mmCIF file of C-alpha atoms in Angstrom:
data_model
loop_
_atom_site.group_PDB
_atom_site.id
_atom_site.type_symbol
_atom_site.label_atom_id
_atom_site.label_comp_id
_atom_site.label_asym_id
_atom_site.label_seq_id
_atom_site.Cartn_x
_atom_site.Cartn_y
_atom_site.Cartn_z
ATOM 1 C CA MET G 1 -3.987 73.646 19.421
ATOM 2 C CA SER G 2 -4.449 71.271 16.515
ATOM 3 C CA GLU G 3 -7.076 71.601 13.778
ATOM 4 C CA THR G 4 -9.346 69.352 15.843
ATOM 5 C CA ILE G 5 -10.105 70.369 19.403
ATOM 6 C CA THR G 6 -9.967 67.412 21.767
ATOM 7 C CA LYS G 7 -11.051 67.051 25.384
ATOM 8 C CA LYS G 8 -7.367 67.253 26.269
ATOM 9 C CA ASP G 9 -7.140 70.630 24.500
ATOM 10 C CA LEU G 10 -10.142 71.892 26.475
ATOM 11 C CA ILE G 11 -8.656 70.611 29.737
ATOM 12 C CA ASN G 12 -5.346 72.339 28.988
ATOM 13 C CA TYR G 13 -7.162 75.560 28.074
ATOM 14 C CA LEU G 14 -9.034 75.599 31.404
ATOM 15 C CA HIS G 15 -5.819 74.783 33.231
ATOM 16 C CA ASN G 16 -3.875 77.606 31.560
ATOM 17 C CA SER G 17 -6.550 80.291 31.403
ATOM 18 C CA MET G 18 -8.551 79.735 34.592
ATOM 19 C CA GLY G 19 -5.811 78.539 36.914
ATOM 20 C CA LEU G 20 -7.540 75.235 37.674
ATOM 21 C CA ASN G 21 -5.307 72.244 38.190
ATOM 22 C CA LYS G 22 -5.443 69.502 35.538
ATOM 23 C CA SER G 23 -7.643 67.251 37.668
ATOM 24 C CA GLU G 24 -10.193 70.012 38.294
ATOM 25 C CA SER G 25 -10.141 70.978 34.617
ATOM 26 C CA LYS G 26 -10.781 67.378 33.579
ATOM 27 C CA ASP G 27 -13.672 67.105 36.061
ATOM 28 C CA VAL G 28 -15.300 70.266 34.666
ATOM 29 C CA ILE G 29 -15.052 69.069 31.050
ATOM 30 C CA GLU G 30 -16.233 65.525 31.865
ATOM 31 C CA CYS G 31 -19.161 66.870 33.901
ATOM 32 C CA PHE G 32 -20.167 69.245 31.085
ATOM 33 C CA PHE G 33 -20.303 66.479 28.483
ATOM 34 C CA LYS G 34 -21.943 64.040 30.911
ATOM 35 C CA GLU G 35 -24.783 66.510 31.533
ATOM 36 C CA ILE G 36 -25.352 66.927 27.793
ATOM 37 C CA ILE G 37 -25.414 63.136 27.316
ATOM 38 C CA ILE G 38 -27.774 62.607 30.256
ATOM 39 C CA TYR G 39 -30.180 65.228 28.999
ATOM 40 C CA LEU G 40 -30.112 63.960 25.395
ATOM 41 C CA SER G 41 -30.632 60.354 26.510
ATOM 42 C CA GLY G 42 -33.797 61.502 28.278
ATOM 43 C CA LYS G 43 -35.079 62.587 24.835
ATOM 44 C CA GLY G 44 -34.608 66.275 25.525
ATOM 45 C CA ASP G 45 -32.894 68.764 23.276
ATOM 46 C CA VAL G 46 -29.916 70.781 24.505
ATOM 47 C CA LYS G 47 -29.835 74.470 23.623
ATOM 48 C CA ILE G 48 -26.672 76.454 24.337
ATOM 49 C CA SER G 49 -27.322 80.153 23.840
ATOM 50 C CA GLY G 50 -24.971 81.751 21.333
ATOM 51 C CA PHE G 51 -23.652 78.354 20.215
ATOM 52 C CA GLY G 52 -26.349 76.008 18.956
ATOM 53 C CA ASN G 53 -28.773 73.165 19.570
ATOM 54 C CA PHE G 54 -28.262 69.428 19.941
ATOM 55 C CA GLU G 55 -31.454 67.669 18.904
ATOM 56 C CA ILE G 56 -32.683 64.071 18.981
ATOM 57 C CA ILE G 57 -34.013 62.932 15.596
ATOM 58 C CA GLN G 58 -35.829 59.669 14.799
ATOM 59 C CA LYS G 59 -34.760 58.287 11.416
ATOM 60 C CA ASN G 60 -37.089 55.836 9.693
ATOM 61 C CA GLU G 61 -36.001 52.601 8.068
ATOM 62 C CA ARG G 62 -34.955 53.236 4.474
ATOM 63 C CA PRO G 63 -33.352 51.551 1.507
ATOM 64 C CA GLY G 64 -29.637 52.038 0.992
ATOM 65 C CA ARG G 65 -26.659 50.297 -0.564
ATOM 66 C CA ASN G 66 -23.282 48.985 0.456
ATOM 67 C CA PRO G 67 -20.780 51.489 -1.021
ATOM 68 C CA LYS G 68 -18.094 48.804 -1.455
ATOM 69 C CA THR G 69 -20.218 46.233 -3.282
ATOM 70 C CA GLY G 70 -23.118 48.310 -4.561
ATOM 71 C CA GLU G 71 -25.461 45.704 -3.073
ATOM 72 C CA SER G 72 -28.861 46.941 -1.860
ATOM 73 C CA ALA G 73 -29.382 46.907 1.880
ATOM 74 C CA GLN G 74 -32.055 48.062 4.304
ATOM 75 C CA ILE G 75 -30.886 50.729 6.766
ATOM 76 C CA SER G 76 -32.652 50.202 10.075
ATOM 77 C CA ALA G 77 -34.590 52.861 11.955
ATOM 78 C CA ARG G 78 -32.518 54.623 14.586
ATOM 79 C CA THR G 79 -32.218 57.610 16.859
ATOM 80 C CA VAL G 80 -29.482 60.131 16.077
ATOM 81 C CA VAL G 81 -28.192 63.379 17.543
ATOM 82 C CA THR G 82 -27.909 66.382 15.265
ATOM 83 C CA PHE G 83 -26.321 69.765 15.850
ATOM 84 C CA ARG G 84 -27.573 73.037 14.451
ATOM 85 C CA ALA G 85 -25.349 76.029 14.878
ATOM 86 C CA GLY G 86 -27.005 79.067 16.401
ATOM 87 C CA GLN G 87 -27.261 82.384 14.588
ATOM 88 C CA LYS G 88 -24.386 83.962 16.547
ATOM 89 C CA LEU G 89 -22.073 81.028 15.771
ATOM 90 C CA ARG G 90 -23.027 81.015 12.076
ATOM 91 C CA LYS G 91 -22.397 84.751 11.862
ATOM 92 C CA LEU G 92 -19.028 84.440 13.625
ATOM 93 C CA ILE G 93 -17.944 81.580 11.333
ATOM 94 C CA SER G 94 -18.976 83.508 8.215
ATOM 95 C CA THR G 95 -16.709 86.407 9.222
ATOM 96 C CA TYR G 96 -13.719 84.021 9.386
ATOM 97 C CA ASN G 97 -14.535 82.321 6.067
ATOM 98 C CA GLY G 98 -15.434 85.155 3.926
#
């Protein structure tokens, strides 16, 4: 696998480790992400035990600037998705990094 895990990497992992064919593996991965998107678009948070939480956050309008020109600009209000790693994931990552 590369430094970035792609959907293709996940599909290949399911294919090799679970014995699913590539088409079935792709369907599983696509369905998983589709369910997360559907739930988040309904303004619900997604909590995956042992991994983390995807949360919908409302950001207010705020002043900003164009980094290329330095010109002031107004950043519009928007809805964003954030991810917070769960305690188990944070602990696991800290053992690899330190």
